[in-house]
Amino acid sequence: MHDPQALAQAETHLIHVLEHSDPPRDASRFNVTAAAQEFHERTGSWDVRDAEPGTVEEILARHPAGG
């Protein structure tokens, strides 16, 4: 089921992860919508906050902007 609010919250968390990484990364270099949707497809959840950091990094790496 598509939940726009849950998708937006997942996107916001992914942007937070990127902006607060060391070094900080530019969120515009990633397709955070596609990454959030993949996370949901893989886990059945939109709550990216509960994901392992490595899982989040793997998903983000698969979704560069324009990719």
Coordinates of N, CA and C in Angstrom, one line a residue:
M1 N 0.8 -1.2 0.0 CA 0.0 0.0 0.0 C 0.9 1.2 0.0
H2 N 0.6 2.2 -0.8 CA 1.3 3.4 -0.9 C 0.9 4.4 0.1
D3 N 1.8 4.8 1.0 CA 1.5 5.7 2.1 C 2.4 7.0 1.9
P4 N 1.8 8.1 1.3 CA 2.7 9.2 1.0 C 3.3 9.8 2.2
Q5 N 2.7 9.8 3.4 CA 3.3 10.4 4.6 C 4.4 9.5 5.0
A6 N 4.3 8.2 5.0 CA 5.3 7.3 5.4 C 6.5 7.4 4.5
L7 N 6.2 7.5 3.2 CA 7.3 7.7 2.2 C 8.1 9.0 2.5
A8 N 7.4 10.1 2.8 CA 8.0 11.4 3.1 C 8.9 11.3 4.3
Q9 N 8.4 10.6 5.3 CA 9.2 10.4 6.6 C 10.5 9.6 6.3
A10 N 10.3 8.5 5.4 CA 11.5 7.7 5.1 C 12.5 8.6 4.3
E11 N 12.0 9.4 3.4 CA 12.9 10.2 2.6 C 13.6 11.2 3.5
T12 N 12.9 11.8 4.5 CA 13.5 12.7 5.4 C 14.6 12.1 6.2
H13 N 14.3 10.9 6.7 CA 15.4 10.2 7.4 C 16.6 9.9 6.6
L14 N 16.4 9.5 5.3 CA 17.5 9.2 4.5 C 18.3 10.5 4.2
I15 N 17.7 11.6 4.0 CA 18.4 12.9 3.9 C 19.2 13.2 5.1
H16 N 18.6 13.0 6.3 CA 19.2 13.2 7.6 C 20.5 12.3 7.7
V17 N 20.4 11.1 7.3 CA 21.6 10.2 7.3 C 22.7 10.8 6.4
L18 N 22.3 11.2 5.2 CA 23.3 11.7 4.3 C 24.0 13.0 4.8
E19 N 23.2 13.9 5.3 CA 23.7 15.2 5.8 C 24.5 15.1 7.1
H20 N 24.3 14.1 7.9 CA 25.0 13.9 9.1 C 26.0 12.8 9.1
S21 N 26.4 12.3 7.9 CA 27.4 11.4 7.8 C 28.8 12.1 7.9
D22 N 29.8 11.3 8.0 CA 31.2 11.9 8.2 C 32.0 11.4 7.0
P23 N 32.3 12.2 6.0 CA 31.9 13.6 5.9 C 30.4 13.7 5.4
P24 N 29.8 14.8 5.6 CA 28.4 15.0 5.1 C 28.4 14.9 3.6
R25 N 27.3 14.3 3.2 CA 27.1 14.1 1.7 C 25.9 14.9 1.2
D26 N 25.9 15.3 0.0 CA 24.9 16.1 -0.6 C 23.7 15.2 -1.0
A27 N 22.6 15.4 -0.4 CA 21.4 14.5 -0.6 C 20.9 14.6 -2.1
S28 N 21.2 15.7 -2.8 CA 20.8 15.9 -4.2 C 21.5 14.9 -5.1
R29 N 22.6 14.3 -4.6 CA 23.3 13.3 -5.4 C 22.7 11.9 -5.3
F30 N 21.6 11.8 -4.6 CA 21.0 10.5 -4.4 C 19.5 10.6 -4.8
N31 N 18.9 9.5 -5.2 CA 17.5 9.5 -5.4 C 16.9 8.9 -4.2
V32 N 16.6 9.7 -3.2 CA 16.1 9.2 -1.9 C 14.7 8.6 -2.0
T33 N 13.9 9.1 -3.0 CA 12.6 8.5 -3.1 C 12.7 7.0 -3.5
A34 N 13.6 6.7 -4.5 CA 13.8 5.4 -5.0 C 14.4 4.5 -3.8
A35 N 15.3 5.1 -3.1 CA 15.9 4.4 -2.0 C 14.9 4.0 -0.9
A36 N 14.0 5.0 -0.6 CA 13.0 4.7 0.4 C 12.0 3.6 -0.1
Q37 N 11.7 3.7 -1.4 CA 10.8 2.7 -1.9 C 11.4 1.3 -1.9
E38 N 12.7 1.3 -2.3 CA 13.4 0.0 -2.2 C 13.4 -0.6 -0.8
F39 N 13.7 0.3 0.2 CA 13.7 -0.2 1.6 C 12.3 -0.8 1.9
H40 N 11.3 -0.1 1.5 CA 9.9 -0.6 1.8 C 9.6 -1.9 1.1
E41 N 10.0 -2.0 -0.2 CA 9.8 -3.3 -0.9 C 10.6 -4.4 -0.3
R42 N 11.8 -4.2 0.3 CA 12.6 -5.2 0.9 C 12.1 -5.6 2.2
T43 N 11.6 -4.7 3.0 CA 11.3 -4.9 4.4 C 9.9 -5.0 4.7
G44 N 9.0 -4.3 3.9 CA 7.6 -4.2 4.2 C 7.4 -3.1 5.2
S45 N 8.4 -2.3 5.5 CA 8.3 -1.2 6.5 C 8.8 0.1 5.8
W46 N 8.3 1.2 6.3 CA 8.8 2.5 5.8 C 9.7 3.1 6.9
D47 N 9.8 2.4 8.0 CA 10.6 3.0 9.1 C 12.1 2.8 9.0
V48 N 12.7 3.6 8.2 CA 14.1 3.5 7.9 C 15.0 3.7 9.2
R49 N 14.4 4.4 10.2 CA 15.2 4.6 11.4 C 15.5 3.3 12.1
D50 N 14.8 2.2 11.9 CA 15.1 0.9 12.5 C 16.0 0.1 11.7
A51 N 16.4 0.6 10.6 CA 17.3 -0.2 9.7 C 18.8 -0.2 10.2
E52 N 19.5 -1.2 9.9 CA 20.9 -1.3 10.2 C 21.6 -0.2 9.3
P53 N 22.6 0.5 9.8 CA 23.3 1.5 9.0 C 23.8 1.0 7.7
G54 N 24.4 -0.2 7.8 CA 24.9 -0.8 6.5 C 23.9 -1.0 5.5
T55 N 22.7 -1.4 5.9 CA 21.6 -1.6 5.0 C 21.2 -0.3 4.3
V56 N 21.1 0.8 5.1 CA 20.8 2.1 4.6 C 21.8 2.5 3.6
E57 N 23.1 2.3 3.9 CA 24.2 2.7 3.0 C 24.1 1.9 1.7
E58 N 23.9 0.6 1.8 CA 23.7 -0.2 0.6 C 22.6 0.3 -0.4
I59 N 21.5 0.6 0.2 CA 20.4 1.0 -0.6 C 20.7 2.4 -1.2
L60 N 21.2 3.3 -0.4 CA 21.5 4.6 -1.0 C 22.5 4.5 -2.1
A61 N 23.5 3.6 -2.0 CA 24.5 3.5 -3.0 C 23.9 3.0 -4.3
R62 N 22.8 2.3 -4.3 CA 22.2 1.8 -5.5 C 21.3 2.8 -6.2
H63 N 21.2 4.0 -5.5 CA 20.3 5.0 -6.1 C 20.9 6.4 -6.2
P64 N 21.9 6.5 -7.1 CA 22.5 7.8 -7.3 C 21.5 8.6 -8.1
A65 N 21.6 9.9 -8.0 CA 20.7 10.8 -8.7 C 20.9 10.6 -10.2
G66 N 19.8 10.6 -10.9 CA 19.9 10.3 -12.3 C 20.2 8.9 -12.7
G67 N 20.2 8.0 -11.7 CA 20.5 6.6 -12.0 C 19.3 5.7 -12.1

